[in-house]
Amino acid sequence: MTSEQHPVAASLRVGGEDDDLDKRLDEELTAFNTAAADGAVTEPLSVRVTDEAGDLVGGLTAWTWGTLCSVDMLWVREDQRHSGWGGRLMRAAEAEAARRGCTDMIVSTYSFQAPGFYPKLGFRERARVQGVPGGHEDIHFHKRLSPPKDETAGGHPA
């Protein structure tokens, strides 16, 4: 007997957005990744800022997985940019990630977005990927997180 697998008869379809496929792939990869990471579970993380009228000023979406936090999106309304909201959103996400036990945080940005922003928050550039439309790059950053302020390095209350 061999361990070689033979492909099944199947059809291949190329298209646009496919919510069912997206959901299924997320479920399958999450199960695979959880098993490979000793049971570490992926949890969503979000931070939202609204003004007095309830309108969105800015927000951040991310996920945590074991000791890793990855920022997916960070956005601040144009009239509020350069007023400190981006840093506050990131610091809030870092604090929550550390509270969840994360020791590392990653984020990427395009060269035309905010490559100078993340180093000011203590992130170090780790890679640049060419091929972004317009001759731009995708820049990847990493930061080691400190334990939550109310806990010692051993995870016990201070």
XYZ file of C-alpha atoms in Angstrom:
158
model
C 0.000 0.000 0.000
C 1.208 3.525 -0.741
C 0.350 6.812 0.918
C -0.088 8.493 -2.470
C -3.469 10.143 -2.832
C -5.360 10.369 -6.086
C -7.420 13.439 -6.956
C -11.177 13.014 -7.146
C -13.148 13.901 -10.242
C -14.189 17.513 -9.659
C -14.933 20.822 -11.340
C -13.045 24.086 -10.933
C -14.924 27.400 -10.878
C -13.388 30.881 -10.818
C -15.523 33.808 -9.704
C -15.805 36.836 -7.485
C -16.959 37.083 -3.890
C -18.128 33.749 -2.465
C -19.393 34.036 1.115
C -20.016 30.292 1.453
C -16.500 29.455 0.305
C -15.015 32.118 2.580
C -16.904 30.720 5.594
C -15.918 27.122 4.823
C -12.246 27.939 4.269
C -12.185 29.913 7.518
C -13.685 26.955 9.393
C -11.318 24.422 7.829
C -8.155 26.492 8.289
C -9.115 27.507 11.811
C -9.540 23.846 12.775
C -6.224 22.914 11.141
C -4.359 25.842 12.730
C -5.873 25.228 16.161
C -4.709 21.613 16.079
C -1.220 22.637 14.911
C -0.937 25.282 17.654
C -1.718 23.021 20.600
C -5.343 24.119 20.797
C -4.769 27.890 20.602
C -8.071 29.439 19.540
C -8.463 32.472 17.278
C -10.572 35.241 18.809
C -11.648 38.493 17.140
C -10.611 41.816 18.660
C -12.037 45.226 17.794
C -11.660 48.780 19.067
C -14.137 51.498 18.069
C -14.210 55.275 18.619
C -17.452 57.201 18.151
C -18.151 60.896 18.549
C -20.952 62.480 20.613
C -23.409 61.979 17.708
C -22.543 58.271 17.580
C -20.698 58.586 14.268
C -17.615 56.470 13.716
C -14.375 58.388 14.300
C -12.116 55.387 13.819
C -11.656 51.734 14.446
C -9.394 48.745 14.484
C -10.055 45.088 13.786
C -7.638 42.334 14.719
C -7.481 38.781 15.991
C -5.591 36.994 18.704
C -4.325 33.434 18.424
C -2.469 32.071 21.391
C 0.362 34.525 22.017
C -0.022 36.394 18.706
C -2.168 39.420 17.848
C -2.543 40.483 14.223
C -4.086 43.796 13.209
C -6.214 43.485 10.082
C -7.478 47.040 9.625
C -6.946 50.426 11.259
C -8.819 53.500 10.028
C -9.431 57.033 11.318
C -11.916 59.450 9.746
C -10.146 62.048 7.605
C -11.120 65.054 9.752
C -9.675 63.329 12.830
C -6.377 62.093 11.396
C -3.255 63.415 13.143
C -5.246 63.978 16.355
C -3.908 60.910 18.164
C -6.754 58.460 17.559
C -4.611 55.981 15.619
C -2.166 55.667 18.512
C -4.978 55.356 21.038
C -6.638 52.627 18.988
C -3.365 50.709 18.708
C -2.528 51.091 22.418
C -6.017 49.862 23.364
C -5.588 46.835 21.084
C -2.116 46.158 22.515
C -3.466 46.311 26.078
C -6.297 43.906 25.255
C -3.942 41.569 23.397
C -1.572 41.523 26.386
C -4.531 40.911 28.705
C -5.383 37.887 26.533
C -1.825 36.592 26.940
C -0.302 37.810 23.675
C 3.430 38.463 23.607
C 3.680 39.564 19.978
C 1.745 41.850 17.630
C 1.999 42.098 13.849
C 0.586 44.546 11.318
C 1.217 45.482 7.716
C 0.644 48.699 5.801
C 1.175 49.834 2.254
C 3.991 52.268 1.546
C 1.415 54.949 0.627
C -0.530 54.520 3.888
C 1.259 54.769 7.232
C 4.767 53.267 7.194
C 6.088 55.966 9.541
C 3.275 55.520 12.068
C 4.066 52.043 13.422
C 7.749 52.601 14.325
C 6.616 55.516 16.526
C 4.596 52.944 18.493
C 7.579 50.636 18.965
C 7.049 48.356 15.956
C 10.042 47.168 13.944
C 9.944 46.662 10.219
C 10.435 42.998 9.333
C 9.754 42.749 5.586
C 8.805 44.617 2.422
C 6.916 42.937 -0.375
C 6.944 44.535 -3.800
C 4.159 44.229 -6.343
C 1.518 46.513 -4.853
C -0.239 48.500 -7.616
C 1.307 51.885 -8.353
C 4.833 50.664 -7.583
C 4.176 50.524 -3.844
C 5.169 47.930 -1.220
C 3.425 45.993 1.546
C 5.446 46.665 4.716
C 5.252 44.198 7.620
C 5.877 45.221 11.245
C 6.321 43.312 14.523
C 6.325 44.310 18.190
C 6.987 42.376 21.397
C 4.267 43.189 23.914
C 4.770 43.841 27.599
C 2.667 41.934 30.142
C -0.496 43.733 31.302
C 0.305 46.567 33.716
C -1.687 44.983 36.549
C 0.270 41.732 36.365
C 3.867 40.701 36.885
C 5.903 38.860 34.241
C 4.696 35.566 35.747
C 1.077 36.476 35.107
C 0.233 37.012 38.783
C -1.470 40.137 40.111
C 1.030 42.786 41.152
